[in-house]
Amino acid sequence: MQAQTTVPVRKGQELLLNEMYVSIQGESSLAGLPTIFVRLYACNLRCAWCDSMYAVEGGEFTRSSVEDVVDRIRELSAAAEEGEGIRYVCWTGGEPLLQAESIAAAVRRLPEDFVHSFETDGEVDLHTFDRLAPAERASGRVRYVMDVKCPGSGMKAEKAYANLGLLQPHDEVKFVLRDREDYEFARRVLSAYGTKAQTVLFSPVAAAHKVSMGLDPDRLAAWILEDRLPVRLQVQLHKVLWPGKSRGI
Ligand code: SF4
């Protein structure tokens, strides 16, 4: 598992852009909020249940300058009436933090009332972005929603354990669970490693990629209730709103 893109990119100047769109945020504590999504290309992992492999391999990207991406975010955020508009930006992928320098350059060019969330896989050292944008991180303008990869993903959590100690209260930790083994793994991680992140998400795997059957959300709910776990059950809202649609949601 290498935390590098296989495609060379001019750091701080361009982004490997897969798609950009406006939708309803379907995950995290920001679920339900209108959000601008910036999906970047390439990933350091290959999860069995990945639902965005088109942003992981296959070469489906354009090289976009930081300025062009910022301009597009401004366009997508604009509302007809003054005082309205979208202020949430979700950087996702793929693994967005492989392009940390360029995202930091984009964040700096956008208004201070924008809130940026990063859907990161846990296997990229969070120090890198923390050092690039310390003020934005301290203020909560940039929030991580960080996965800890469970065994059912086919990946191995390695850097995630150290990264848990770097999270701030406004950050979130996410476990995507395929079965009871993953659930027990997540419980062990939470009891063994400290984190300041105040939101812990348990999300059942949905059928995707190499996984034909997901985990029933009601089973996961029963386990959480039985164990009185202080975690948030997360069902992907965008898949409820737009069943069968795989892109642009
Ligand atoms: S880390 Fe995310 S984008 Fe990368 S393979 Fe896993 S699920 Fe897909």
mmCIF file of N, CA and C in Angstrom, residues 144-241:
data_model
loop_
_atom_site.group_PDB
_atom_site.id
_atom_site.type_symbol
_atom_site.label_atom_id
_atom_site.label_comp_id
_atom_site.label_asym_id
_atom_site.label_seq_id
_atom_site.Cartn_x
_atom_site.Cartn_y
_atom_site.Cartn_z
ATOM 1 N N TYR A 144 -11.404 16.247 8.788
ATOM 2 C CA TYR A 144 -11.170 14.920 8.221
ATOM 3 C C TYR A 144 -12.313 13.980 8.599
ATOM 4 N N VAL A 145 -12.753 13.188 7.651
ATOM 5 C CA VAL A 145 -13.604 12.034 7.924
ATOM 6 C C VAL A 145 -12.748 10.838 7.542
ATOM 7 N N MET A 146 -12.135 10.224 8.549
ATOM 8 C CA MET A 146 -11.057 9.260 8.290
ATOM 9 C C MET A 146 -11.500 7.817 8.493
ATOM 10 N N ASP A 147 -11.311 7.017 7.468
ATOM 11 C CA ASP A 147 -11.570 5.579 7.577
ATOM 12 C C ASP A 147 -10.485 4.896 8.407
ATOM 13 N N VAL A 148 -10.891 3.864 9.123
ATOM 14 C CA VAL A 148 -9.942 2.851 9.583
ATOM 15 C C VAL A 148 -10.359 1.580 8.845
ATOM 16 N N LYS A 149 -9.477 1.083 7.993
ATOM 17 C CA LYS A 149 -9.867 -0.053 7.154
ATOM 18 C C LYS A 149 -9.989 -1.333 7.971
ATOM 19 N N CYS A 150 -11.134 -1.980 7.825
ATOM 20 C CA CYS A 150 -11.417 -3.237 8.531
ATOM 21 C C CYS A 150 -11.018 -4.421 7.642
ATOM 22 N N PRO A 151 -10.883 -5.618 8.233
ATOM 23 C CA PRO A 151 -10.434 -6.770 7.431
ATOM 24 C C PRO A 151 -11.304 -7.050 6.206
ATOM 25 N N GLY A 152 -12.601 -6.816 6.295
ATOM 26 C CA GLY A 152 -13.498 -7.097 5.166
ATOM 27 C C GLY A 152 -13.236 -6.252 3.936
ATOM 28 N N SER A 153 -12.465 -5.188 4.096
ATOM 29 C CA SER A 153 -12.119 -4.348 2.939
ATOM 30 C C SER A 153 -11.051 -5.016 2.081
ATOM 31 N N GLY A 154 -10.356 -6.005 2.678
ATOM 32 C CA GLY A 154 -9.217 -6.612 1.988
ATOM 33 C C GLY A 154 -7.949 -5.801 2.169
ATOM 34 N N MET A 155 -8.042 -4.660 2.841
ATOM 35 C CA MET A 155 -6.884 -3.803 3.111
ATOM 36 C C MET A 155 -6.494 -3.949 4.578
ATOM 37 N N LYS A 156 -5.308 -3.444 4.911
ATOM 38 C CA LYS A 156 -4.819 -3.549 6.274
ATOM 39 C C LYS A 156 -4.584 -2.150 6.817
ATOM 40 N N ALA A 157 -5.227 -1.845 7.929
ATOM 41 C CA ALA A 157 -4.966 -0.557 8.565
ATOM 42 C C ALA A 157 -3.553 -0.564 9.122
ATOM 43 N N GLU A 158 -2.781 0.438 8.765
ATOM 44 C CA GLU A 158 -1.411 0.562 9.282
ATOM 45 C C GLU A 158 -1.179 1.976 9.823
ATOM 46 N N LYS A 159 -1.210 2.972 8.925
ATOM 47 C CA LYS A 159 -1.009 4.356 9.373
ATOM 48 C C LYS A 159 -2.200 4.878 10.177
ATOM 49 N N ALA A 160 -3.349 4.267 10.011
ATOM 50 C CA ALA A 160 -4.582 4.773 10.651
ATOM 51 C C ALA A 160 -4.439 4.879 12.167
ATOM 52 N N TYR A 161 -3.690 3.977 12.774
ATOM 53 C CA TYR A 161 -3.589 3.988 14.238
ATOM 54 C C TYR A 161 -2.879 5.247 14.721
ATOM 55 N N ALA A 162 -1.788 5.620 14.062
ATOM 56 C CA ALA A 162 -1.105 6.868 14.430
ATOM 57 C C ALA A 162 -1.966 8.067 14.063
ATOM 58 N N ASN A 163 -2.653 7.984 12.935
ATOM 59 C CA ASN A 163 -3.508 9.103 12.512
ATOM 60 C C ASN A 163 -4.645 9.370 13.497
ATOM 61 N N LEU A 164 -5.127 8.329 14.159
ATOM 62 C CA LEU A 164 -6.208 8.540 15.143
ATOM 63 C C LEU A 164 -5.784 9.558 16.202
ATOM 64 N N GLY A 165 -4.511 9.523 16.564
ATOM 65 C CA GLY A 165 -3.999 10.439 17.581
ATOM 66 C C GLY A 165 -3.834 11.867 17.084
ATOM 67 N N LEU A 166 -3.939 12.080 15.761
ATOM 68 C CA LEU A 166 -3.797 13.425 15.191
ATOM 69 C C LEU A 166 -5.141 14.108 14.977
ATOM 70 N N LEU A 167 -6.220 13.366 15.122
ATOM 71 C CA LEU A 167 -7.538 13.936 14.836
ATOM 72 C C LEU A 167 -7.942 14.942 15.905
ATOM 73 N N GLN A 168 -8.720 15.928 15.489
ATOM 74 C CA GLN A 168 -9.243 16.974 16.374
ATOM 75 C C GLN A 168 -10.712 16.681 16.682
ATOM 76 N N PRO A 169 -11.277 17.372 17.682
ATOM 77 C CA PRO A 169 -12.683 17.089 18.035
ATOM 78 C C PRO A 169 -13.657 17.237 16.861
ATOM 79 N N HIS A 170 -13.375 18.157 15.923
ATOM 80 C CA HIS A 170 -14.306 18.339 14.802
ATOM 81 C C HIS A 170 -14.119 17.288 13.712
ATOM 82 N N ASP A 171 -13.135 16.417 13.834
ATOM 83 C CA ASP A 171 -12.930 15.349 12.850
ATOM 84 C C ASP A 171 -13.810 14.139 13.173
ATOM 85 N N GLU A 172 -13.853 13.198 12.227
ATOM 86 C CA GLU A 172 -14.705 12.023 12.402
ATOM 87 C C GLU A 172 -13.931 10.761 11.985
ATOM 88 N N VAL A 173 -14.267 9.660 12.627
ATOM 89 C CA VAL A 173 -13.656 8.361 12.301
ATOM 90 C C VAL A 173 -14.753 7.467 11.726
ATOM 91 N N LYS A 174 -14.423 6.779 10.655
ATOM 92 C CA LYS A 174 -15.444 5.929 10.025
ATOM 93 C C LYS A 174 -14.926 4.493 9.873
ATOM 94 N N PHE A 175 -15.762 3.558 10.293
ATOM 95 C CA PHE A 175 -15.503 2.141 10.057
ATOM 96 C C PHE A 175 -16.590 1.647 9.097
ATOM 97 N N VAL A 176 -16.188 1.121 7.958
ATOM 98 C CA VAL A 176 -17.141 0.505 7.038
ATOM 99 C C VAL A 176 -17.114 -0.993 7.316
ATOM 100 N N LEU A 177 -18.281 -1.536 7.677
ATOM 101 C CA LEU A 177 -18.339 -2.888 8.251
ATOM 102 C C LEU A 177 -19.034 -3.856 7.313
ATOM 103 N N ARG A 178 -18.337 -4.963 7.067
ATOM 104 C CA ARG A 178 -18.885 -5.964 6.145
ATOM 105 C C ARG A 178 -19.589 -7.100 6.886
ATOM 106 N N ASP A 179 -19.148 -7.343 8.109
ATOM 107 C CA ASP A 179 -19.696 -8.471 8.864
ATOM 108 C C ASP A 179 -19.344 -8.322 10.344
ATOM 109 N N ARG A 180 -19.683 -9.341 11.130
ATOM 110 C CA ARG A 180 -19.446 -9.282 12.568
ATOM 111 C C ARG A 180 -17.945 -9.183 12.889
ATOM 112 N N GLU A 181 -17.126 -9.816 12.069
ATOM 113 C CA GLU A 181 -15.680 -9.745 12.295
ATOM 114 C C GLU A 181 -15.197 -8.299 12.211
ATOM 115 N N ASP A 182 -15.704 -7.572 11.218
ATOM 116 C CA ASP A 182 -15.330 -6.156 11.093
ATOM 117 C C ASP A 182 -15.827 -5.355 12.298
ATOM 118 N N TYR A 183 -17.021 -5.665 12.739
ATOM 119 C CA TYR A 183 -17.598 -4.962 13.895
ATOM 120 C C TYR A 183 -16.725 -5.170 15.134
ATOM 121 N N GLU A 184 -16.315 -6.398 15.369
ATOM 122 C CA GLU A 184 -15.469 -6.679 16.543
ATOM 123 C C GLU A 184 -14.109 -5.999 16.394
ATOM 124 N N PHE A 185 -13.590 -5.985 15.163
ATOM 125 C CA PHE A 185 -12.318 -5.298 14.909
ATOM 126 C C PHE A 185 -12.450 -3.816 15.275
ATOM 127 N N ALA A 186 -13.527 -3.178 14.826
ATOM 128 C CA ALA A 186 -13.723 -1.747 15.102
ATOM 129 C C ALA A 186 -13.814 -1.492 16.606
ATOM 130 N N ARG A 187 -14.490 -2.345 17.314
ATOM 131 C CA ARG A 187 -14.586 -2.184 18.776
ATOM 132 C C ARG A 187 -13.207 -2.278 19.425
ATOM 133 N N ARG A 188 -12.419 -3.225 18.955
ATOM 134 C CA ARG A 188 -11.071 -3.374 19.539
ATOM 135 C C ARG A 188 -10.220 -2.140 19.260
ATOM 136 N N VAL A 189 -10.312 -1.617 18.050
ATOM 137 C CA VAL A 189 -9.520 -0.423 17.711
ATOM 138 C C VAL A 189 -9.930 0.743 18.604
ATOM 139 N N LEU A 190 -11.227 0.927 18.788
ATOM 140 C CA LEU A 190 -11.704 2.058 19.582
ATOM 141 C C LEU A 190 -11.273 1.951 21.049
ATOM 142 N N SER A 191 -11.201 0.726 21.547
ATOM 143 C CA SER A 191 -10.805 0.603 22.954
ATOM 144 C C SER A 191 -9.278 0.665 23.115
ATOM 145 N N ALA A 192 -8.544 0.373 22.052
ATOM 146 C CA ALA A 192 -7.085 0.332 22.172
ATOM 147 C C ALA A 192 -6.400 1.659 21.831
ATOM 148 N N TYR A 193 -7.036 2.481 20.986
ATOM 149 C CA TYR A 193 -6.379 3.712 20.516
ATOM 150 C C TYR A 193 -7.217 4.932 20.871
ATOM 151 N N GLY A 194 -6.575 5.922 21.419
ATOM 152 C CA GLY A 194 -7.287 7.150 21.765
ATOM 153 C C GLY A 194 -7.431 8.078 20.576
ATOM 154 N N THR A 195 -8.488 8.846 20.571
ATOM 155 C CA THR A 195 -8.661 9.897 19.565
ATOM 156 C C THR A 195 -9.509 11.002 20.159
ATOM 157 N N LYS A 196 -9.239 12.241 19.708
ATOM 158 C CA LYS A 196 -10.066 13.362 20.151
ATOM 159 C C LYS A 196 -11.313 13.520 19.288
ATOM 160 N N ALA A 197 -11.356 12.817 18.168
ATOM 161 C CA ALA A 197 -12.513 12.949 17.268
ATOM 162 C C ALA A 197 -13.792 12.594 18.026
ATOM 163 N N GLN A 198 -14.780 13.474 17.909
ATOM 164 C CA GLN A 198 -15.990 13.262 18.714
ATOM 165 C C GLN A 198 -17.047 12.432 18.008
ATOM 166 N N THR A 199 -16.886 12.226 16.723
ATOM 167 C CA THR A 199 -17.890 11.445 15.997
ATOM 168 C C THR A 199 -17.250 10.161 15.472
ATOM 169 N N VAL A 200 -17.848 9.033 15.822
ATOM 170 C CA VAL A 200 -17.416 7.736 15.306
ATOM 171 C C VAL A 200 -18.578 7.145 14.515
ATOM 172 N N LEU A 201 -18.319 6.857 13.254
ATOM 173 C CA LEU A 201 -19.353 6.365 12.348
ATOM 174 C C LEU A 201 -19.168 4.871 12.105
ATOM 175 N N PHE A 202 -20.247 4.128 12.253
ATOM 176 C CA PHE A 202 -20.259 2.718 11.848
ATOM 177 C C PHE A 202 -21.192 2.618 10.642
ATOM 178 N N SER A 203 -20.634 2.249 9.509
ATOM 179 C CA SER A 203 -21.396 2.265 8.266
ATOM 180 C C SER A 203 -21.423 0.865 7.657
ATOM 181 N N PRO A 204 -22.598 0.298 7.386
ATOM 182 C CA PRO A 204 -22.635 -1.046 6.796
ATOM 183 C C PRO A 204 -22.225 -1.020 5.332
ATOM 184 N N VAL A 205 -21.471 -2.030 4.922
ATOM 185 C CA VAL A 205 -21.082 -2.154 3.508
ATOM 186 C C VAL A 205 -22.328 -2.310 2.659
ATOM 187 N N ALA A 206 -22.349 -1.583 1.542
ATOM 188 C CA ALA A 206 -23.398 -1.784 0.535
ATOM 189 C C ALA A 206 -22.805 -2.639 -0.584
ATOM 190 N N ALA A 207 -23.663 -3.329 -1.298
ATOM 191 C CA ALA A 207 -23.175 -4.148 -2.409
ATOM 192 C C ALA A 207 -22.471 -3.260 -3.420
ATOM 193 N N ALA A 208 -21.226 -3.608 -3.781
ATOM 194 C CA ALA A 208 -20.463 -2.812 -4.747
ATOM 195 C C ALA A 208 -19.214 -3.575 -5.133
ATOM 196 N N HIS A 209 -18.682 -3.267 -6.330
ATOM 197 C CA HIS A 209 -17.412 -3.796 -6.800
ATOM 198 C C HIS A 209 -17.352 -5.317 -6.606
ATOM 199 N N LYS A 210 -16.456 -5.830 -5.739
ATOM 200 C CA LYS A 210 -16.326 -7.284 -5.594
ATOM 201 C C LYS A 210 -17.228 -7.839 -4.508
ATOM 202 N N VAL A 211 -18.113 -7.024 -3.943
ATOM 203 C CA VAL A 211 -18.975 -7.474 -2.845
ATOM 204 C C VAL A 211 -20.421 -7.502 -3.349
ATOM 205 N N SER A 212 -20.977 -8.698 -3.486
ATOM 206 C CA SER A 212 -22.330 -8.794 -4.034
ATOM 207 C C SER A 212 -23.393 -8.579 -2.966
ATOM 208 N N MET A 213 -23.068 -8.900 -1.723
ATOM 209 C CA MET A 213 -24.024 -8.736 -0.625
ATOM 210 C C MET A 213 -23.431 -7.813 0.425
ATOM 211 N N GLY A 214 -24.208 -6.839 0.835
ATOM 212 C CA GLY A 214 -23.742 -5.949 1.883
ATOM 213 C C GLY A 214 -24.151 -6.468 3.256
ATOM 214 N N LEU A 215 -23.972 -5.601 4.271
ATOM 215 C CA LEU A 215 -24.407 -5.912 5.635
ATOM 216 C C LEU A 215 -25.727 -5.192 5.880
ATOM 217 N N ASP A 216 -26.734 -5.920 6.370
ATOM 218 C CA ASP A 216 -28.031 -5.284 6.632
ATOM 219 C C ASP A 216 -27.880 -4.222 7.717
ATOM 220 N N PRO A 217 -28.333 -2.995 7.456
ATOM 221 C CA PRO A 217 -28.238 -1.945 8.482
ATOM 222 C C PRO A 217 -28.970 -2.316 9.771
ATOM 223 N N ASP A 218 -30.066 -3.067 9.666
ATOM 224 C CA ASP A 218 -30.791 -3.390 10.903
ATOM 225 C C ASP A 218 -30.021 -4.378 11.772
ATOM 226 N N ARG A 219 -29.204 -5.221 11.139
ATOM 227 C CA ARG A 219 -28.344 -6.105 11.948
ATOM 228 C C ARG A 219 -27.318 -5.295 12.700
ATOM 229 N N LEU A 220 -26.709 -4.362 11.984
ATOM 230 C CA LEU A 220 -25.702 -3.504 12.620
ATOM 231 C C LEU A 220 -26.345 -2.689 13.748
ATOM 232 N N ALA A 221 -27.540 -2.183 13.504
ATOM 233 C CA ALA A 221 -28.240 -1.409 14.545
ATOM 234 C C ALA A 221 -28.444 -2.263 15.792
ATOM 235 N N ALA A 222 -28.834 -3.522 15.597
ATOM 236 C CA ALA A 222 -29.081 -4.411 16.745
ATOM 237 C C ALA A 222 -27.798 -4.641 17.544
ATOM 238 N N TRP A 223 -26.675 -4.841 16.842
ATOM 239 C CA TRP A 223 -25.395 -5.046 17.549
ATOM 240 C C TRP A 223 -25.039 -3.808 18.369
ATOM 241 N N ILE A 224 -25.185 -2.632 17.754
ATOM 242 C CA ILE A 224 -24.825 -1.379 18.439
ATOM 243 C C ILE A 224 -25.686 -1.197 19.689
ATOM 244 N N LEU A 225 -26.976 -1.460 19.548
ATOM 245 C CA LEU A 225 -27.881 -1.285 20.698
ATOM 246 C C LEU A 225 -27.591 -2.309 21.789
ATOM 247 N N GLU A 226 -27.343 -3.535 21.368
ATOM 248 C CA GLU A 226 -27.073 -4.588 22.343
ATOM 249 C C GLU A 226 -25.825 -4.264 23.167
ATOM 250 N N ASP A 227 -24.814 -3.718 22.496
ATOM 251 C CA ASP A 227 -23.554 -3.411 23.185
ATOM 252 C C ASP A 227 -23.535 -1.998 23.764
ATOM 253 N N ARG A 228 -24.622 -1.249 23.556
ATOM 254 C CA ARG A 228 -24.693 0.134 24.071
ATOM 255 C C ARG A 228 -23.489 0.947 23.613
ATOM 256 N N LEU A 229 -23.137 0.816 22.328
ATOM 257 C CA LEU A 229 -21.946 1.501 21.811
ATOM 258 C C LEU A 229 -22.266 2.960 21.492
ATOM 259 N N PRO A 230 -21.437 3.886 21.947
ATOM 260 C CA PRO A 230 -21.684 5.302 21.645
ATOM 261 C C PRO A 230 -21.149 5.706 20.275
ATOM 262 N N VAL A 231 -21.653 5.055 19.245
ATOM 263 C CA VAL A 231 -21.232 5.369 17.872
ATOM 264 C C VAL A 231 -22.473 5.760 17.075
ATOM 265 N N ARG A 232 -22.226 6.364 15.929
ATOM 266 C CA ARG A 232 -23.332 6.792 15.072
ATOM 267 C C ARG A 232 -23.495 5.813 13.912
ATOM 268 N N LEU A 233 -24.662 5.195 13.800
ATOM 269 C CA LEU A 233 -24.948 4.315 12.661
ATOM 270 C C LEU A 233 -25.153 5.199 11.432
ATOM 271 N N GLN A 234 -24.406 4.918 10.392
ATOM 272 C CA GLN A 234 -24.498 5.731 9.179
ATOM 273 C C GLN A 234 -24.976 4.889 7.999
ATOM 274 N N VAL A 235 -26.140 5.232 7.486
ATOM 275 C CA VAL A 235 -26.613 4.639 6.239
ATOM 276 C C VAL A 235 -26.419 5.702 5.173
ATOM 277 N N GLN A 236 -25.848 5.325 4.044
ATOM 278 C CA GLN A 236 -25.504 6.325 3.030
ATOM 279 C C GLN A 236 -26.773 6.942 2.438
ATOM 280 N N LEU A 237 -27.028 8.177 2.832
ATOM 281 C CA LEU A 237 -28.275 8.859 2.459
ATOM 282 C C LEU A 237 -28.417 9.022 0.944
ATOM 283 N N HIS A 238 -27.318 9.274 0.255
ATOM 284 C CA HIS A 238 -27.405 9.499 -1.196
ATOM 285 C C HIS A 238 -27.878 8.246 -1.938
ATOM 286 N N LYS A 239 -27.591 7.057 -1.357
ATOM 287 C CA LYS A 239 -28.046 5.825 -2.019
ATOM 288 C C LYS A 239 -29.525 5.558 -1.743
ATOM 289 N N VAL A 240 -30.034 6.132 -0.666
ATOM 290 C CA VAL A 240 -31.477 6.065 -0.390
ATOM 291 C C VAL A 240 -32.210 7.026 -1.324
ATOM 292 N N LEU A 241 -31.635 8.220 -1.499
ATOM 293 C CA LEU A 241 -32.283 9.233 -2.335
ATOM 294 C C LEU A 241 -32.271 8.841 -3.806
#
